[in-house]
Each structure stands twice: as structure tokens, then as C-alpha cells.
Coordinates of C-alpha atoms and ligand atoms in Angstrom, one line a residue:
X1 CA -19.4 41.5 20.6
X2 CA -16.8 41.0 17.7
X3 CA -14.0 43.6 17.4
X4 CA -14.0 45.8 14.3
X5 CA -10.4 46.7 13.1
X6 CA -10.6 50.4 11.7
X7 CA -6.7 51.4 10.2
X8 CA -6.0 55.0 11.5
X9 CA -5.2 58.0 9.0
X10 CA -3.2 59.9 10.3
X11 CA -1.0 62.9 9.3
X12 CA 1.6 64.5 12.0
X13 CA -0.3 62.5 14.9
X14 CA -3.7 64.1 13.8
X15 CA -6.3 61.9 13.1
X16 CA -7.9 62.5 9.5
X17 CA -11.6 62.8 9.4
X18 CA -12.3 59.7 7.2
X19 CA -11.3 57.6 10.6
X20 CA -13.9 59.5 12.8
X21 CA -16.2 58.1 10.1
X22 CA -14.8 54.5 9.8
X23 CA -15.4 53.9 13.5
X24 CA -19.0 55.8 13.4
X25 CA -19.7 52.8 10.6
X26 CA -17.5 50.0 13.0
X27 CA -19.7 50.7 15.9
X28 CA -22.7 49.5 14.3
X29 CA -21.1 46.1 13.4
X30 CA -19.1 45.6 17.0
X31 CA -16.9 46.9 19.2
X32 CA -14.6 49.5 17.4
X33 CA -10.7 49.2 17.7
X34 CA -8.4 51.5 16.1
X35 CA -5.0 50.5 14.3
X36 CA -2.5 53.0 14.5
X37 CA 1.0 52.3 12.2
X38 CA 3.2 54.0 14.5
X39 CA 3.1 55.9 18.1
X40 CA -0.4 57.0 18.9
X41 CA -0.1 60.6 19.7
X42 CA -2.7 61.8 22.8
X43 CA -4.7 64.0 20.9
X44 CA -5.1 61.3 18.2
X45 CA -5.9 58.9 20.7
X46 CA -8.6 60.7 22.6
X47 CA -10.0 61.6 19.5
X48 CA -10.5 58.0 18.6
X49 CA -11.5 57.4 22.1
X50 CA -14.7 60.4 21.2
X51 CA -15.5 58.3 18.4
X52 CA -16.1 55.1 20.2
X53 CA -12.3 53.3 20.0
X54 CA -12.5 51.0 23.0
X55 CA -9.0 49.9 21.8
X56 CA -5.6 51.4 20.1
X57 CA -3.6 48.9 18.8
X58 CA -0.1 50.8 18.0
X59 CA 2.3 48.7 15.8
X60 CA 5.8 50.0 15.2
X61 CA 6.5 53.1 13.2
X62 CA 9.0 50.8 11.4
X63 CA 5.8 49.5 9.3
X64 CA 5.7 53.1 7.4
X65 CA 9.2 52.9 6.2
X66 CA 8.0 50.3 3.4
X67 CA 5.2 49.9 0.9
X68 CA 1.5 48.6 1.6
X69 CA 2.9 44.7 2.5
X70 CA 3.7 45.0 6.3
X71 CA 0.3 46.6 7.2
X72 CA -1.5 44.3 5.4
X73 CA 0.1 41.9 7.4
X74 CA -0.3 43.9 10.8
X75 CA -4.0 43.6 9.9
X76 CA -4.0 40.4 9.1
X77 CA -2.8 39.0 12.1
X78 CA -4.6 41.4 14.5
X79 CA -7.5 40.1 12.6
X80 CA -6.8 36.8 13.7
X81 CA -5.6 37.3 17.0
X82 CA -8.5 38.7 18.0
X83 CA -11.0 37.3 16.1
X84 CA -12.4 40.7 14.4
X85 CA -15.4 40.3 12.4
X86 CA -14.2 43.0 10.0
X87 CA -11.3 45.4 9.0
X88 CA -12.1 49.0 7.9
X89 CA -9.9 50.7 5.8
X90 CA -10.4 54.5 4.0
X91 CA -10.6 53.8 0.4
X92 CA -7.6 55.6 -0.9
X93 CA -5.3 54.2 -3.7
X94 CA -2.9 52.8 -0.7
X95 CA -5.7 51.1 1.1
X96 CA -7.5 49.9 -1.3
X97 CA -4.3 47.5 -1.9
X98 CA -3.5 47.3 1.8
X99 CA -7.4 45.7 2.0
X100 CA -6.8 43.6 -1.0
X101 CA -3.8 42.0 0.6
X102 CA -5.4 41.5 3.6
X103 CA -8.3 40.3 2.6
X104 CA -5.9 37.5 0.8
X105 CA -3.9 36.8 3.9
X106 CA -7.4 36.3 5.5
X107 CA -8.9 34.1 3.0
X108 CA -11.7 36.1 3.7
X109 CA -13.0 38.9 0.9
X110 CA -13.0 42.6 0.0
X111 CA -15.0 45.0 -0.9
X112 CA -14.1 48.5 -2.5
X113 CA -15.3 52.0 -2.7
X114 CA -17.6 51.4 -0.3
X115 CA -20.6 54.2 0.6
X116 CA -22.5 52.7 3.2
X117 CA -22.5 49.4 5.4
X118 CA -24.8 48.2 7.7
X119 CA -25.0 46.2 11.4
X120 CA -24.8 42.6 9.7
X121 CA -22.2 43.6 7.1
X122 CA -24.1 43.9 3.9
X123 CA -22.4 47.1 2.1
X124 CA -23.3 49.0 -0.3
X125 CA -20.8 49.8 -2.6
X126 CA -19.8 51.9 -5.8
X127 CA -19.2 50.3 -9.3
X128 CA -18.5 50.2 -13.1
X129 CA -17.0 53.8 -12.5
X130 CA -19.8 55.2 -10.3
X131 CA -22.3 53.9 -13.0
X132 CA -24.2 51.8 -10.6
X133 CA -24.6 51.1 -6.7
X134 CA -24.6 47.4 -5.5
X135 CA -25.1 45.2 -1.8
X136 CA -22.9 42.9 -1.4
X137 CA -21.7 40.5 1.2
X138 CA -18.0 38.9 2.3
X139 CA -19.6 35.3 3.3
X140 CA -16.2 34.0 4.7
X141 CA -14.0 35.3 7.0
X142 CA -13.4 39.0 8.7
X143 CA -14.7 41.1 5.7
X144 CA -12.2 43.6 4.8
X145 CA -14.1 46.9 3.6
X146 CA -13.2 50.3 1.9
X147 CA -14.8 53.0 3.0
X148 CA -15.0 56.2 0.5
X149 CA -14.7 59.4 2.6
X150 CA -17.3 60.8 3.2
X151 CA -20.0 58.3 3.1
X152 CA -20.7 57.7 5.8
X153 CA -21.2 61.0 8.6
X154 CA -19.4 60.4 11.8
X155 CA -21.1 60.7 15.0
X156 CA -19.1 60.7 18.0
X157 CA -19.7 58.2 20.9
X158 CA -17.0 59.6 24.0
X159 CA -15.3 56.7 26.0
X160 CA -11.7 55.7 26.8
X161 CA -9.6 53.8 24.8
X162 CA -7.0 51.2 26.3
X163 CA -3.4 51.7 24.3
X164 CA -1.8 48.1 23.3
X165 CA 1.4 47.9 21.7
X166 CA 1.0 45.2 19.6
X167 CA 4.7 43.2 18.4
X168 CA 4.9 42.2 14.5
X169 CA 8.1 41.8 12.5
X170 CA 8.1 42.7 9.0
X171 CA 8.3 39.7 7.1
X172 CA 11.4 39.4 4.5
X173 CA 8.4 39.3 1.9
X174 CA 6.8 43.0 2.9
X175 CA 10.4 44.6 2.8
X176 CA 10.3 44.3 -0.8
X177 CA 9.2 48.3 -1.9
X178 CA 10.7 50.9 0.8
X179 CA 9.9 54.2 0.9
X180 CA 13.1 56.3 0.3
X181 CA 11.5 60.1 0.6
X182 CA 7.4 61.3 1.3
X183 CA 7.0 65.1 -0.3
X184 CA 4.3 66.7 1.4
X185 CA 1.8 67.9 -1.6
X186 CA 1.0 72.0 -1.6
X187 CA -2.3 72.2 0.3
X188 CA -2.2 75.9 1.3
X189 CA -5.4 76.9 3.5
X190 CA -7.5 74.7 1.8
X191 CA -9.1 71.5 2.8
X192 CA -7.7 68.2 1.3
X193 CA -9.5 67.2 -1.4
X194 CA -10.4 63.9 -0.7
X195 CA -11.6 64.7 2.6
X196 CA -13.3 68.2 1.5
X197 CA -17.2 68.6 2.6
X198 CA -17.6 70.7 -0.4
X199 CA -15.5 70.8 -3.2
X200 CA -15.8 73.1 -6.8
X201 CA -13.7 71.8 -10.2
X202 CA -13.2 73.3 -12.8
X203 CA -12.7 71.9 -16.4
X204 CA -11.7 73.0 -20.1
X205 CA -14.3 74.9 -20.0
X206 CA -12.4 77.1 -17.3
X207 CA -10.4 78.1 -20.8
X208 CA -6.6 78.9 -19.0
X209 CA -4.3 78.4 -16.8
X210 CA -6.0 80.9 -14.5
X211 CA -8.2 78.9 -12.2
X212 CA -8.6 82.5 -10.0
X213 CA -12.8 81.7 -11.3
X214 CA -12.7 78.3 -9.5
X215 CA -10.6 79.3 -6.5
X216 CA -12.8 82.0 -5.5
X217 CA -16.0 80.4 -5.6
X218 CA -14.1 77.7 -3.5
X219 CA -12.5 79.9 -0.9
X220 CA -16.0 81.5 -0.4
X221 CA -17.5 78.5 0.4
X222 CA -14.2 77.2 2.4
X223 CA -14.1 74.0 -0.1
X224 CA -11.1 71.9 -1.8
X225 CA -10.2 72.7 -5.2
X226 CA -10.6 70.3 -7.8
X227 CA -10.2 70.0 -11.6
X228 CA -11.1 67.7 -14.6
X229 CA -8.2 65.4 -16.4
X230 CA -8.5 67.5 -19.7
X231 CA -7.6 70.8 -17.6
X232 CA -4.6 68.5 -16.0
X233 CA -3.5 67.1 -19.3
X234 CA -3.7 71.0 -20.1
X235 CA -1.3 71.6 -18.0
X236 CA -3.5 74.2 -16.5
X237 CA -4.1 72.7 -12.9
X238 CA -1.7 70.4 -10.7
X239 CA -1.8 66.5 -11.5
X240 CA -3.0 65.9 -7.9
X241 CA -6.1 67.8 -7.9
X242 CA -7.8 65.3 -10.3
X243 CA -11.0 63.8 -9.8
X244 CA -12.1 60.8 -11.8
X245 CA -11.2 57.1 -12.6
X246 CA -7.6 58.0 -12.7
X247 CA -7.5 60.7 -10.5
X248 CA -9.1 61.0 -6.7
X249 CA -12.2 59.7 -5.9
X250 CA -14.4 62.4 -3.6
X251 CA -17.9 62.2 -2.0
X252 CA -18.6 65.3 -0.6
X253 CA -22.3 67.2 0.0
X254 CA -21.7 69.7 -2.2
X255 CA -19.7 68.8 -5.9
X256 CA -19.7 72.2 -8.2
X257 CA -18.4 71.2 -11.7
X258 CA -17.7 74.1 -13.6
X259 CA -17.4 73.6 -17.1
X260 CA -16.9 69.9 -17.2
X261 CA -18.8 68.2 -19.8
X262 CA -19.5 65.1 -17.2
X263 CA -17.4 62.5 -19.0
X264 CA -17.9 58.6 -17.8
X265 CA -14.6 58.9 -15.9
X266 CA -15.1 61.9 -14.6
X267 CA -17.9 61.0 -13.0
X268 CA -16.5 58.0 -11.7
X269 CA -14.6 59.9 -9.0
X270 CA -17.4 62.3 -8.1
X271 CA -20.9 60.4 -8.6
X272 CA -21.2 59.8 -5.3
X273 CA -21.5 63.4 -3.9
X274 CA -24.9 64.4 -1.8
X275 CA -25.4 67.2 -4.4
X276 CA -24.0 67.9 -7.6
X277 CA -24.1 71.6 -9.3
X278 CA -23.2 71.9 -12.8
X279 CA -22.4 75.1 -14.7
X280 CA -21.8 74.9 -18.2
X281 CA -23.1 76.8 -21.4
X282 CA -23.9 73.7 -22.9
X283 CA -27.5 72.6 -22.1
X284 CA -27.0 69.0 -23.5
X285 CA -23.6 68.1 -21.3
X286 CA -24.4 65.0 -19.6
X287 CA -23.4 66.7 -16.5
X288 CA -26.7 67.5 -16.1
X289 CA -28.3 64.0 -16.2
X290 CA -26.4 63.7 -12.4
X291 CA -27.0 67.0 -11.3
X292 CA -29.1 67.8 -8.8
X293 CA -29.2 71.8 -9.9
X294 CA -27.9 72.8 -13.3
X295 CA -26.7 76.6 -14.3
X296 CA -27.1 76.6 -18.4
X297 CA -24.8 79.4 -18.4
X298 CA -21.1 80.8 -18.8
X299 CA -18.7 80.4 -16.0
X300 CA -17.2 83.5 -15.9
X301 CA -20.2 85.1 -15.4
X302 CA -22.4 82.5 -13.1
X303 CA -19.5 81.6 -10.8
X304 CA -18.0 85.3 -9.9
X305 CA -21.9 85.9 -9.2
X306 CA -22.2 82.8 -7.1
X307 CA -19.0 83.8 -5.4
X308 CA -20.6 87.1 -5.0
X309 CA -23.4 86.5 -3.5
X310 CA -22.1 83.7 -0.9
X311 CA -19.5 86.8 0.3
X312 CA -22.8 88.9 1.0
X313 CA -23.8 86.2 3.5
Ligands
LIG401 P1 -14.6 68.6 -22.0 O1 -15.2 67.3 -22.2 O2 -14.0 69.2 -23.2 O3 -15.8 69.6 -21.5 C1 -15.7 70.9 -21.3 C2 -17.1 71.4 -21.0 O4 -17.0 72.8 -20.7 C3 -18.1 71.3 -22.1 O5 -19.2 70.6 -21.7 C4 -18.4 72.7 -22.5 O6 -19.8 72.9 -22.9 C5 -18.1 73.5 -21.2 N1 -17.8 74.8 -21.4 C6 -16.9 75.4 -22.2 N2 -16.7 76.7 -22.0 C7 -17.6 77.0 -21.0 C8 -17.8 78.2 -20.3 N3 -17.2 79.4 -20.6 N4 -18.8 78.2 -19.3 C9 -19.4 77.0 -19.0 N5 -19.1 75.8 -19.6 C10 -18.2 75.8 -20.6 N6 -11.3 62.7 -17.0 C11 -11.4 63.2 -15.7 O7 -11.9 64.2 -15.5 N7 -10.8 62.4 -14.7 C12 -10.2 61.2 -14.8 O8 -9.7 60.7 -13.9 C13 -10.2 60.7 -16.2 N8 -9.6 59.5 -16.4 C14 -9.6 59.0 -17.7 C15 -9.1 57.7 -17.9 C16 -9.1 57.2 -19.2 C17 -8.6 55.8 -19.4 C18 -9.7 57.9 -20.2 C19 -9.7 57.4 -21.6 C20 -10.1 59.2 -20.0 C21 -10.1 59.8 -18.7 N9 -10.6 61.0 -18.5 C22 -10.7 61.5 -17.2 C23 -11.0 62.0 -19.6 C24 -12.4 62.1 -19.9 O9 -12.8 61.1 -20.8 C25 -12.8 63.5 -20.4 O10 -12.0 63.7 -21.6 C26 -12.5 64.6 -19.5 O11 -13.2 64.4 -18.3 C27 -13.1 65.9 -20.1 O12 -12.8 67.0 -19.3 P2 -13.7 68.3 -19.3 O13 -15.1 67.9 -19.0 O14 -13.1 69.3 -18.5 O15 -13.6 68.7 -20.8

């Protein structure tokens, strides 16, 4: 059976959720190996062993100190070397270019903003902004695939996983962009949003600068903050909770939009979700042609309920 490449998310030797998921989707295609940029910690390792890594390729940490090039060329020639029949990647901005890159180095092809893929490689994936939902193929070469969070649910498989150090020198070419400082962003006690199970937004419609409406309902139900670009551009929420075409791109089972009209790019970064609640006063905002439950209602009113009601429980 063909090895499956799956590049590991890590963040202070934890292993993100979106990689539990990646090899849950590898395992189906062939035998699941994990790429680690760096030293693989033990905890991260056995948690990739639980989710069916038979292999943990560790490259040096070196790689991390410069932009996107060297892993693309660490999966590149892994790929080769052994032959892999695909490379999985999360589809975050980085990735997506790291799969791009490597796809090129390949000659092979790559597919983006991927929600589902199956045993012989056909994907499904996400386009024209969320609009619509296509299959598609790579027909040469190891197919390098982006795999939205959450798309796929991640079922472990518990086994051992052999450690290789594998040697690569950064090419002269991929030490063009360095990275000269990372700055962690403010999370506090809340999930990240990308990787959120549920997550509630809040748009112009919150009115202010005081999200407290949209925080609550979201601490109640343990989810990730999110907001839409006009309360950004407002000035009203941080820059790095937004969702849409030029913000983050989420997939959770549970998307509550409060007071977001449900603009085209807004719903690019959130059309994917399992279920989409809408609140807004406004019973013709196209929110409500994705929803799968719709409040017609005021926000300050129907979300302190909500928030009410889930504290009861
Ligand atoms: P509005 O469209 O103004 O909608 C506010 C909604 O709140 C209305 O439907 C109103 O009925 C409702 N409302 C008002 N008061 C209440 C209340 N008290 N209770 C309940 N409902 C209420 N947008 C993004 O979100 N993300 C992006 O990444 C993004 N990228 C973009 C990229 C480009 C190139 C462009 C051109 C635009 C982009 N936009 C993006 C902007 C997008 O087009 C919309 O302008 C934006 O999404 C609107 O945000 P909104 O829904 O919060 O505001």
C-alpha cells in the first residue's frame, strides 16, 4: 500500500486537531505517515501514532526559520523518495502555498479547500467562494490536497509509529523570505477559530464595539469567536477574527451569524459549516437562503435568551 504524506500542525509540540483529521482521511487512501518540521515531541508523536501514523518523518527545525519554500521542498522530496501516492496538507493560507509549491516540484497537481476525499482520490472540494461544491481528480503524479478543518471527523486507529529523521538542506532558493519574529495572537480560553467545533460571529448588526452579546453566547456554548469584515473594518473586532474570502476560512457543526447580512464573501469562509444559525431582524438577508434555522429577530434580545437558556442546561 502507497504512503500518504500528512504535514503535522503543530503548536508548542501539540498536535492541532486538523492533523488527527488529515490522517483519519490518509488512512482511507494508504498507509498514513506524518511530517513533522522540527523535533517530534512524545505526546505529539503518540498522538499521531492513535490516529493511524505508521511513520514520523522529522525534518530539521531549521525548515521553520524561513517562509513556505523549504517544506515544500521537504515534501517534495519525501514524496519522491518514497513514492507516496498523495500529500495532505491543512488548508490554511501557509499551506495552501506550501501545496501549491509542491505540487509544482512534483509535476503532479493540487487541489484546494478541500471538504472531503475518498479511497481512490477523487475530492470533493469548495469553489467560486463557497458558491458551489465540485469532484475532482489529480490524474498525474502524488496529488497534493488541502484539507479545510473540519471536514472531515477524525477517528482514531491506535498503533506505533516508527520516528525517521529524514536529512534535507535548504536549497539557496527557499532561503529567500526568513522569518525574523512569530507573535503569538490573543486566544484567551477560547478555542482557535479555525479549528473551533462551534463558532458564533457577529456583524454590523452587533452595532459597537461591545461584542459582550457575541462573546457570551459563545462562552456558553464553549465556541471561537468570530466576526464579519464590516465589524473589522469597524474597527470593532480584531482583524484576525475574520471569516470570509479575505479573512479565515472555518467549517465547523455549528456557525451562528449574528447580524450578518450573509454577503458572497462572507459566505465564502463559512458555507461549509454542518449547520448554520442566522439571527437577524431582517427577514430578507440572504443569510437565510444557507441557513439551516433562521431567528427573524433582534440580537440583543434573541442572543442573551439563547445564551440564557443554554446556561440553564
Ligand atoms: P451588513 O451587510 O451591513 O449586514 C448587517 C446585517 O445585520 C443586516 O442584514 C441587518 O439586517 C442586520 N442587523 C442590523 N441590526 C441588527 C440587529 N439589532 N439584530 C439582528 N440583525 C441586525 N466580508 C466578510 O465578512 N469577510 C470577508 O472576508 C470579506 N472579504 C471581502 C473581500 C472583498 C474583495 C470585498 C469587496 C468585500 C469583502 N467583504 C467581506 C465584505 C462583504 O461584501 C460585506 O460587506 C460584509 O460581509 C458585510 O458585513 P455584515 O454582514 O456584518 O454587514
Amino acid at each position: 500500500m502507497a504512503e500518504v504524506l500528512v504535514l503535522v500542525d503543530h503548536v508548542d509540540g501539540e498536535v492541532k486537531k486538523v492533523t488527527t483529521e488529515l490522517l483519519t482521511a490518509a488512512r482511507r487512501i494508504g498507509e498514513p505517515s506524518a511530517v513533522w518540521v522540527g523535533e517530534a515531541s512524545d505526546s505529539g508523536t503518540a498522538k499521531l501514532a492513535e490516529y493511524g501514523a505508521q511513520k514520523v518523518y522529522t525534518a530539521p527545525a531549521e525548515l521553520n526559520d524561513y517562509v513556505v519554500a523549504p517544506t515544500a521542498e521537504l515534501l517534495a522530496k519525501l514524496a519522491q523518495d518514497t513514492g507516496a501516492a498523495a500529500v495532505l496538507v491543512s488548508a490554511t493560507a501557509q499551506n495552501k502555498e506550501v501545496a501549491g509549491r509542491t505540487a509544482v516540484k512534483l509535476g503532479s497537481g493540487v487541489l484546494t479547500d478541500v471538504v472531503d476525499v475518498s479511497a481512490d482520490l477523487v475530492t470533493e472540494h469548495s469553489i467560486f467562494g463557497g458558491a458551489t461544491v465540485t469532484k475532482a481528480k489529480v490524474r498525474s503524479g502524488a496529488a497534493v490536497v488541502a484539507v479545510r478543518p473540519n471536514s472531515v471527523p477524525a477517528e482514531p486507529q491506535p498503533g506505533e509509529a516508527a520516528v525517521e529523521a529524514v536529512d534535507v538542506e535548504v536549497s539557496e532558493a527557499a532561503r529567500g523570505a526568513r522569518v525574523v519574529e512569530r507573535v503569538a495572537q490573543e486566544q484567551g480560553e477560547r478555542p482557535e477559530l479555525t479549528e473551533a467545533a462551534i463558532v458564533v460571529s457577529g456583524g454590523r448588526g452587533v452595532g459597537s464595539d461591545d461584542f459582550t452579546v457575541v462573546e457570551q453566547l459563545a462562552d456558553a456554548l464553549g465556541a471561537a469567536v468570530g466576526a464579519s469584515r464590516a465589524a473589522v473594518d469597524a474597527g470593532w473586532y480584531p482583524n484576525q477574527f475574520q471569516v470570509g474570502q479575505t479573512g479565515k476560512t472555518v467549517s465547523p457543526n455549528l456557525y451562528i451569524a449574528l447580524g450578518i447580512s450573509g454577503a458572497i464573501q462572507h459566505r465564502a469562509g463559512m458555507q461549509t459549516s454542518k449547520n448554520i444559525v442566522a439571527v437577524n431582524k431582517d427577514p430578507e438577508a440572504p443569510i437565510f437562503e444557507i441557513a439551516d434555522f433562521g431567528v427573524v429577530g433582534d440580537l440583543h434580545t434573541v442572543a442573551p435568551q439563547l445564551t440564557e437558556e443554554i446556561g440553564k442546561r
